[in-house]
Structure formats: C-alpha cells, structure tokens
C-alpha cells in the first residue's frame, strides 16, 4: 500500500539455509506447523475436548479425526 512502511520479518531457525529456496522451504514448514497447532487447539478446546474424551481404541480415534474436516469449514 502506498505510504505504508513495509515490515521486515526475521525467522530464526536451527535449519541450515544456503539459498533463497532453502529459506522459502523453511517458511513453508513453519506455515504447516501453524495449521497443526490450530488443529490441536480445536481438538483440545473447541467441540471435541479430546483431553476429556474416553477414546480407548485406534479405530475410535480415527473416527474422531475423520470428523475434523467438517469443523474446519
């Protein structure tokens, strides 16, 4: 936007970065991490309350996970 000073972001990482392609790959990894964090936030606190559930089998957990995409919409 005209007249607005741009932000300069710095991403600290322990991964080796030799070029711009490496840097953008790391950015993509961190973007995926944000999606995963939001997924677990929903599982723990919004609707599913996973920590309070009585899931005793892997099959029951998979059924619960299959319902997640419907909530994300």
mmCIF file of C-alpha atoms in Angstrom:
data_model
loop_
_atom_site.group_PDB
_atom_site.id
_atom_site.type_symbol
_atom_site.label_atom_id
_atom_site.label_comp_id
_atom_site.label_asym_id
_atom_site.label_seq_id
_atom_site.Cartn_x
_atom_site.Cartn_y
_atom_site.Cartn_z
ATOM 1 C CA UNK A 1 0.000 0.000 0.000
ATOM 2 C CA UNK A 2 1.341 3.422 -0.889
ATOM 3 C CA UNK A 3 2.717 5.441 2.004
ATOM 4 C CA UNK A 4 2.995 2.456 4.345
ATOM 5 C CA UNK A 5 6.420 1.378 5.529
ATOM 6 C CA UNK A 6 6.973 -2.346 4.788
ATOM 7 C CA UNK A 7 7.611 -4.843 7.573
ATOM 8 C CA UNK A 8 10.862 -6.756 7.703
ATOM 9 C CA UNK A 9 10.409 -10.275 9.068
ATOM 10 C CA UNK A 10 13.128 -12.480 10.526
ATOM 11 C CA UNK A 11 12.590 -16.170 11.041
ATOM 12 C CA UNK A 12 15.025 -17.770 13.443
ATOM 13 C CA UNK A 13 15.657 -21.427 12.782
ATOM 14 C CA UNK A 14 18.204 -24.106 13.563
ATOM 15 C CA UNK A 15 17.982 -25.427 9.986
ATOM 16 C CA UNK A 16 20.781 -24.732 7.547
ATOM 17 C CA UNK A 17 19.853 -22.229 4.854
ATOM 18 C CA UNK A 18 22.199 -21.896 1.896
ATOM 19 C CA UNK A 19 19.957 -20.009 -0.533
ATOM 20 C CA UNK A 20 16.544 -18.419 -1.031
ATOM 21 C CA UNK A 21 14.972 -21.756 -1.997
ATOM 22 C CA UNK A 22 16.033 -23.234 1.363
ATOM 23 C CA UNK A 23 14.623 -20.209 3.162
ATOM 24 C CA UNK A 24 11.235 -20.498 1.451
ATOM 25 C CA UNK A 25 11.126 -24.234 2.231
ATOM 26 C CA UNK A 26 11.609 -23.428 5.935
ATOM 27 C CA UNK A 27 8.859 -20.803 5.748
ATOM 28 C CA UNK A 28 6.527 -23.460 4.303
ATOM 29 C CA UNK A 29 7.400 -25.801 7.184
ATOM 30 C CA UNK A 30 6.507 -23.125 9.711
ATOM 31 C CA UNK A 31 3.239 -22.397 7.889
ATOM 32 C CA UNK A 32 2.354 -26.100 8.195
ATOM 33 C CA UNK A 33 3.196 -26.002 11.873
ATOM 34 C CA UNK A 34 0.655 -23.192 12.359
ATOM 35 C CA UNK A 35 -2.035 -25.370 10.740
ATOM 36 C CA UNK A 36 -1.113 -28.265 13.031
ATOM 37 C CA UNK A 37 -1.227 -26.005 16.108
ATOM 38 C CA UNK A 38 -4.724 -24.822 15.139
ATOM 39 C CA UNK A 39 -5.829 -28.418 14.572
ATOM 40 C CA UNK A 40 -4.768 -29.442 18.077
ATOM 41 C CA UNK A 41 -6.310 -26.294 19.592
ATOM 42 C CA UNK A 42 -9.644 -27.334 18.120
ATOM 43 C CA UNK A 43 -9.216 -30.906 19.323
ATOM 44 C CA UNK A 44 -8.406 -29.812 22.863
ATOM 45 C CA UNK A 45 -10.733 -26.888 23.476
ATOM 46 C CA UNK A 46 -13.393 -26.395 20.831
ATOM 47 C CA UNK A 47 -16.020 -29.050 20.433
ATOM 48 C CA UNK A 48 -14.033 -32.259 20.683
ATOM 49 C CA UNK A 49 -12.361 -31.654 24.054
ATOM 50 C CA UNK A 50 -10.035 -34.505 23.183
ATOM 51 C CA UNK A 51 -8.332 -34.493 26.566
ATOM 52 C CA UNK A 52 -11.689 -35.251 28.233
ATOM 53 C CA UNK A 53 -12.668 -37.997 25.789
ATOM 54 C CA UNK A 54 -12.757 -41.677 26.638
ATOM 55 C CA UNK A 55 -11.164 -42.906 23.405
ATOM 56 C CA UNK A 56 -9.876 -46.416 24.031
ATOM 57 C CA UNK A 57 -9.099 -47.726 20.553
ATOM 58 C CA UNK A 58 -7.277 -46.536 17.477
ATOM 59 C CA UNK A 59 -10.481 -47.000 15.443
ATOM 60 C CA UNK A 60 -12.410 -44.625 17.725
ATOM 61 C CA UNK A 61 -9.640 -42.054 17.355
ATOM 62 C CA UNK A 62 -9.717 -42.358 13.546
ATOM 63 C CA UNK A 63 -13.483 -41.808 13.518
ATOM 64 C CA UNK A 64 -12.975 -38.674 15.591
ATOM 65 C CA UNK A 65 -10.238 -37.432 13.222
ATOM 66 C CA UNK A 66 -12.425 -38.032 10.164
ATOM 67 C CA UNK A 67 -14.963 -35.595 11.597
ATOM 68 C CA UNK A 68 -12.400 -32.789 11.905
ATOM 69 C CA UNK A 69 -12.522 -31.516 8.270
ATOM 70 C CA UNK A 70 -16.236 -30.773 8.695
ATOM 71 C CA UNK A 71 -15.422 -28.454 11.597
ATOM 72 C CA UNK A 72 -12.673 -26.651 9.718
ATOM 73 C CA UNK A 73 -15.101 -25.305 7.105
#
